[in-house]
């Protein structure tokens, strides 16, 4: 497993832990009625698990197992840029659960995620084309 | 493919079918069904996201991530089986308790939701501890 995949998959596991923790807090709160404000963590719960965990795990595994071109795994700088943008987007979206800064961070977060997806697609495209000839 | 992976994948397919069935029932224009399933939105999402997708990933990870030398020699998946049991017990408790807790405040269903959350959280943490050493080069 290459170092890029190790880093992104470990980060994905960290987000899985955080996302499960927020989810458990919200579910327990739903049953026990601790504090209505905990329900406001839903956007962070979704961002952590959907993008931080699932998206980043997919980046890591795709970088690892997609076909190589001349023995190389495509452009590493593109893959790294995609991961940086994804993590920035997840953090900004996570912060948007805090009502006081919601207005600014949510659009910036989703823009980072969109840019991340585009950059990762540019990284993966030649590797997928290489697979067509096999 | 190890047995734990086969069990994870088969269970995830059952949740996929169950989630889609619940999703279909939720949109049927039958008044009695609409009332009966009014508190099932979160259960519907979690049957798919936890029961299907998460379980699919957990199972495939056990199969394809590089094995540690201990696993190579002993083939043990003890923590993976504990994760599997906790994740499914927690999710099933949630599926039963959440609609009831939402329809009637008080009673046993609220605390059951809290128990379900603790069980599922524990499953997630055990998975992380179990798989972390396997995120490595060969």
Short mmCIF file of C-alpha atoms in Angstrom, two decimals:
data_model
loop_
_atom_site.label_atom_id
_atom_site.label_comp_id
_atom_site.label_asym_id
_atom_site.label_seq_id
_atom_site.Cartn_x
_atom_site.Cartn_y
_atom_site.Cartn_z
CA UNK A 1 0.00 0.00 0.00
CA UNK A 2 1.64 3.35 -1.05
CA UNK A 3 2.22 6.13 1.47
CA UNK A 4 -0.53 8.31 -0.08
CA UNK A 5 -3.06 5.53 0.53
CA UNK A 6 -1.80 4.92 4.06
CA UNK A 7 -2.19 8.60 4.92
CA UNK A 8 -5.64 9.07 3.37
CA UNK A 9 -7.02 5.80 4.74
CA UNK A 10 -5.76 6.61 8.25
CA UNK A 11 -7.32 10.08 8.00
CA UNK A 12 -10.54 8.39 6.81
CA UNK A 13 -10.48 6.18 9.91
CA UNK A 14 -10.06 9.26 12.12
CA UNK A 15 -13.10 10.83 10.46
CA UNK A 16 -15.00 7.56 10.90
CA UNK A 17 -14.30 7.74 14.63
CA UNK A 18 -15.35 11.39 14.85
CA UNK A 19 -18.45 10.86 12.71
CA UNK A 20 -19.57 7.82 14.72
CA UNK A 21 -19.03 9.79 17.93
CA UNK A 22 -21.21 12.69 16.76
CA UNK A 23 -23.83 10.24 15.50
CA UNK A 24 -23.86 8.37 18.80
CA UNK A 25 -24.21 11.64 20.71
CA UNK A 26 -27.15 12.73 18.57
CA UNK A 27 -28.89 9.36 18.76
CA UNK A 28 -28.47 9.12 22.53
CA UNK A 29 -29.72 12.69 22.82
CA UNK A 30 -32.76 11.79 20.73
CA UNK A 31 -33.59 9.08 23.23
CA UNK A 32 -32.69 10.85 26.45
CA UNK A 33 -33.36 14.50 25.59
CA UNK A 34 -30.12 15.97 26.93
CA UNK A 35 -29.87 19.16 24.86
CA UNK A 36 -31.75 20.21 21.72
CA UNK A 37 -28.59 21.93 20.39
CA UNK A 38 -26.97 18.53 19.79
CA UNK A 39 -29.32 18.01 16.84
CA UNK A 40 -27.45 20.86 15.14
CA UNK A 41 -24.45 18.57 14.73
CA UNK A 42 -26.15 16.79 11.84
CA UNK A 43 -24.30 18.67 9.03
CA UNK A 44 -20.95 17.86 10.68
CA UNK A 45 -22.00 14.20 11.16
CA UNK A 46 -22.87 13.91 7.47
CA UNK A 47 -19.74 15.76 6.25
CA UNK A 48 -17.39 13.70 8.42
CA UNK A 49 -18.83 10.36 7.34
CA UNK A 50 -19.79 11.01 3.71
CA UNK A 51 -16.71 12.97 2.62
CA UNK A 52 -14.13 12.54 5.39
CA UNK A 53 -14.64 8.79 5.75
CA UNK A 54 -16.21 7.44 2.54
CA UNK A 55 -14.74 9.93 0.06
CA UNK A 56 -11.25 9.83 1.49
CA UNK A 57 -11.28 6.04 1.79
CA UNK A 58 -12.21 5.88 -1.90
CA UNK A 59 -9.33 8.24 -2.79
CA UNK A 60 -6.88 6.09 -0.83
CA UNK A 61 -8.03 2.75 -2.21
CA UNK A 62 -8.35 4.08 -5.78
CA UNK A 63 -4.79 5.48 -5.68
CA UNK A 64 -3.65 2.07 -4.48
CA UNK A 65 -5.48 -0.27 -6.87
CA UNK A 66 -6.16 1.62 -10.11
CA UNK A 67 -3.95 0.49 -13.02
CA UNK A 68 -0.49 2.06 -13.18
CA UNK A 69 0.96 3.86 -16.19
CA UNK A 70 4.53 2.75 -16.95
CA UNK A 71 4.78 1.42 -13.41
CA UNK A 72 3.71 4.73 -11.83
CA UNK A 73 0.48 5.63 -10.05
CA UNK A 74 -0.25 8.74 -12.10
CA UNK A 75 0.36 12.27 -10.87
CA UNK A 76 1.02 12.25 -7.12
CA UNK A 77 0.79 16.08 -6.83
CA UNK A 78 -2.75 15.97 -8.25
CA UNK A 79 -3.78 13.22 -5.84
CA UNK A 80 -2.26 15.12 -2.91
CA UNK A 81 -4.01 18.35 -3.94
CA UNK A 82 -7.31 16.46 -4.11
CA UNK A 83 -6.79 15.09 -0.59
CA UNK A 84 -5.83 18.50 0.83
CA UNK A 85 -8.92 20.12 -0.72
CA UNK A 86 -11.14 17.32 0.57
CA UNK A 87 -9.85 17.68 4.13
CA UNK A 88 -10.23 21.44 3.98
CA UNK A 89 -13.80 21.02 2.71
CA UNK A 90 -14.70 18.53 5.44
CA UNK A 91 -13.31 20.81 8.15
CA UNK A 92 -15.17 23.84 6.79
CA UNK A 93 -18.42 21.89 6.48
CA UNK A 94 -17.91 20.48 9.96
CA UNK A 95 -17.44 23.97 11.33
CA UNK A 96 -20.67 25.03 9.65
CA UNK A 97 -22.52 23.07 12.34
CA UNK A 98 -21.58 25.93 14.63
CA UNK A 99 -24.43 28.34 13.91
CA UNK A 100 -22.37 31.48 14.49
CA UNK A 101 -20.14 30.92 11.43
CA UNK A 102 -22.51 28.88 9.25
CA UNK A 103 -22.97 31.52 6.56
CA UNK A 104 -19.38 31.66 5.38
CA UNK A 105 -18.03 28.18 5.89
CA UNK A 106 -20.64 25.95 4.24
CA UNK A 107 -20.31 27.36 0.68
CA UNK A 108 -16.50 27.45 0.98
CA UNK A 109 -16.53 23.85 2.22
CA UNK A 110 -18.67 22.52 -0.61
CA UNK A 111 -16.57 24.47 -3.15
CA UNK A 112 -13.42 22.80 -1.78
CA UNK A 113 -15.09 19.39 -2.05
CA UNK A 114 -16.17 20.04 -5.64
CA UNK A 115 -12.65 21.17 -6.57
CA UNK A 116 -11.24 18.10 -4.82
CA UNK A 117 -13.48 15.76 -6.81
CA UNK A 118 -12.48 17.47 -10.06
CA UNK A 119 -8.75 17.27 -9.29
CA UNK A 120 -8.99 13.61 -8.27
CA UNK A 121 -10.89 12.85 -11.48
CA UNK A 122 -8.08 14.50 -13.48
CA UNK A 123 -5.60 12.30 -11.58
CA UNK A 124 -7.58 9.08 -12.10
CA UNK A 125 -8.70 9.60 -15.71
CA UNK A 126 -5.45 8.54 -17.45
CA UNK A 127 -5.18 5.50 -15.18
CA UNK A 128 -8.69 4.42 -16.12
CA UNK A 129 -7.93 4.95 -19.81
CA UNK A 130 -4.86 2.79 -19.39
CA UNK A 131 -7.14 0.05 -18.07
CA UNK A 132 -9.20 0.07 -21.28
CA UNK A 133 -6.39 -1.42 -23.35
CA UNK A 134 -5.90 -4.43 -21.07
CA UNK B 1 -12.20 -14.48 0.70
CA UNK B 2 -12.36 -15.05 4.50
CA UNK B 3 -15.60 -16.16 6.13
CA UNK B 4 -16.03 -12.87 8.01
CA UNK B 5 -16.03 -11.03 4.66
CA UNK B 6 -18.63 -13.37 3.16
CA UNK B 7 -20.87 -12.89 6.19
CA UNK B 8 -20.42 -9.09 6.10
CA UNK B 9 -21.23 -8.95 2.38
CA UNK B 10 -24.29 -11.20 2.61
CA UNK B 11 -25.62 -9.23 5.58
CA UNK B 12 -25.01 -5.96 3.74
CA UNK B 13 -27.09 -7.22 0.80
CA UNK B 14 -29.94 -8.08 3.17
CA UNK B 15 -29.81 -4.52 4.55
CA UNK B 16 -29.79 -3.12 1.01
CA UNK B 17 -32.98 -5.05 0.22
CA UNK B 18 -34.56 -4.13 3.57
CA UNK B 19 -33.64 -0.46 3.17
CA UNK B 20 -35.05 -0.26 -0.33
CA UNK B 21 -38.22 -2.09 0.77
CA UNK B 22 -38.70 0.38 3.62
CA UNK B 23 -38.02 3.25 1.22
CA UNK B 24 -40.67 1.93 -1.15
CA UNK B 25 -43.23 1.47 1.63
CA UNK B 26 -42.54 5.00 2.86
CA UNK B 27 -43.65 6.58 -0.43
CA UNK B 28 -46.69 4.39 -1.15
CA UNK B 29 -49.88 6.50 -1.01
CA UNK B 30 -51.54 4.36 1.66
CA UNK B 31 -52.70 6.36 4.68
CA UNK B 32 -52.21 3.58 7.23
CA UNK B 33 -48.65 2.98 6.03
CA UNK B 34 -47.82 6.69 6.08
CA UNK B 35 -48.88 6.89 9.71
CA UNK B 36 -47.14 3.67 10.71
CA UNK B 37 -43.85 4.66 9.06
CA UNK B 38 -43.89 8.36 9.89
CA UNK B 39 -40.88 8.11 12.24
CA UNK B 40 -38.79 5.86 10.03
CA UNK B 41 -36.80 8.36 7.89
CA UNK B 42 -33.59 8.08 9.91
CA UNK B 43 -33.95 4.30 10.10
CA UNK B 44 -34.30 4.18 6.29
CA UNK B 45 -31.10 6.19 5.79
CA UNK B 46 -29.14 4.20 8.34
CA UNK B 47 -30.23 0.80 7.02
CA UNK B 48 -28.58 1.85 3.76
CA UNK B 49 -25.60 3.85 5.02
CA UNK B 50 -24.66 1.71 8.03
CA UNK B 51 -26.28 -1.65 7.22
CA UNK B 52 -25.31 -1.75 3.56
CA UNK B 53 -22.41 0.62 2.71
CA UNK B 54 -20.48 0.62 6.01
CA UNK B 55 -20.83 -3.12 6.41
CA UNK B 56 -19.73 -3.69 2.81
CA UNK B 57 -16.59 -1.60 3.45
CA UNK B 58 -15.84 -3.28 6.78
CA UNK B 59 -16.07 -6.70 5.13
CA UNK B 60 -13.98 -5.84 2.08
CA UNK B 61 -11.33 -4.17 4.27
CA UNK B 62 -10.91 -7.43 6.20
CA UNK B 63 -10.30 -9.16 2.90
CA UNK B 64 -8.02 -6.80 0.95
CA UNK B 65 -5.99 -4.80 3.47
CA UNK B 66 -2.47 -6.18 4.04
CA UNK B 67 -2.43 -8.74 6.84
CA UNK B 68 -0.24 -8.40 9.91
CA UNK B 69 2.15 -11.26 10.60
CA UNK B 70 -0.10 -12.42 13.47
CA UNK B 71 -3.09 -12.71 11.13
CA UNK B 72 -0.99 -14.43 8.48
CA UNK B 73 -0.05 -17.12 10.95
CA UNK B 74 -3.26 -17.54 12.94
CA UNK B 75 -5.99 -16.25 10.61
CA UNK B 76 -7.86 -14.77 13.56
CA UNK B 77 -10.69 -12.30 12.97
CA UNK B 78 -11.90 -12.14 16.59
CA UNK B 79 -12.21 -8.35 16.71
CA UNK B 80 -13.89 -8.33 13.30
CA UNK B 81 -16.56 -10.76 14.54
CA UNK B 82 -17.13 -8.64 17.65
CA UNK B 83 -17.48 -5.54 15.43
CA UNK B 84 -19.93 -7.39 13.17
CA UNK B 85 -22.09 -8.51 16.11
CA UNK B 86 -22.15 -5.10 17.81
CA UNK B 87 -22.84 -3.16 14.61
CA UNK B 88 -25.80 -5.36 13.71
CA UNK B 89 -27.27 -5.60 17.20
CA UNK B 90 -26.98 -1.81 17.60
CA UNK B 91 -28.55 -1.11 14.22
CA UNK B 92 -31.43 -3.53 14.77
CA UNK B 93 -32.18 -2.02 18.19
CA UNK B 94 -32.24 1.40 16.56
CA UNK B 95 -34.53 0.22 13.75
CA UNK B 96 -37.02 -1.09 16.31
CA UNK B 97 -36.72 1.65 18.94
CA UNK B 98 -36.45 4.90 16.97
CA UNK B 99 -39.93 5.02 15.38
CA UNK B 100 -41.48 4.08 18.73
CA UNK B 101 -39.42 6.63 20.65
CA UNK B 102 -40.47 9.35 18.21
CA UNK B 103 -44.16 8.44 18.34
CA UNK B 104 -44.42 8.26 22.14
CA UNK B 105 -42.19 10.25 24.49
CA UNK B 106 -41.09 8.46 27.67
CA UNK B 107 -41.07 4.71 28.23
CA UNK B 108 -38.36 2.25 27.40
CA UNK B 109 -37.67 3.23 23.78
CA UNK B 110 -35.69 6.40 24.52
CA UNK B 111 -33.12 4.62 26.70
CA UNK B 112 -33.02 1.83 24.10
CA UNK B 113 -31.91 4.42 21.54
CA UNK B 114 -29.10 5.49 23.87
CA UNK B 115 -28.04 1.86 24.30
CA UNK B 116 -28.12 1.39 20.52
CA UNK B 117 -25.92 4.44 20.03
CA UNK B 118 -23.37 3.14 22.53
CA UNK B 119 -23.28 -0.32 20.91
CA UNK B 120 -22.82 1.07 17.39
CA UNK B 121 -20.17 3.54 18.58
CA UNK B 122 -18.26 0.69 20.24
CA UNK B 123 -18.42 -1.30 16.99
CA UNK B 124 -16.94 1.64 15.08
CA UNK B 125 -14.12 2.11 17.57
CA UNK B 126 -13.23 -1.61 17.59
CA UNK B 127 -13.14 -1.61 13.79
CA UNK B 128 -10.71 1.33 13.80
CA UNK B 129 -8.45 -0.33 16.39
CA UNK B 130 -8.59 -3.64 14.49
CA UNK B 131 -7.90 -2.30 11.00
CA UNK B 132 -5.40 0.49 11.85
CA UNK B 133 -2.29 -1.77 11.96
CA UNK B 134 -3.26 -3.21 8.57
CA UNK B 135 -3.08 0.21 6.86
CA UNK B 136 0.54 -0.29 5.89
CA UNK B 137 2.84 -1.36 3.07
CA UNK B 138 3.12 -5.05 2.32
#
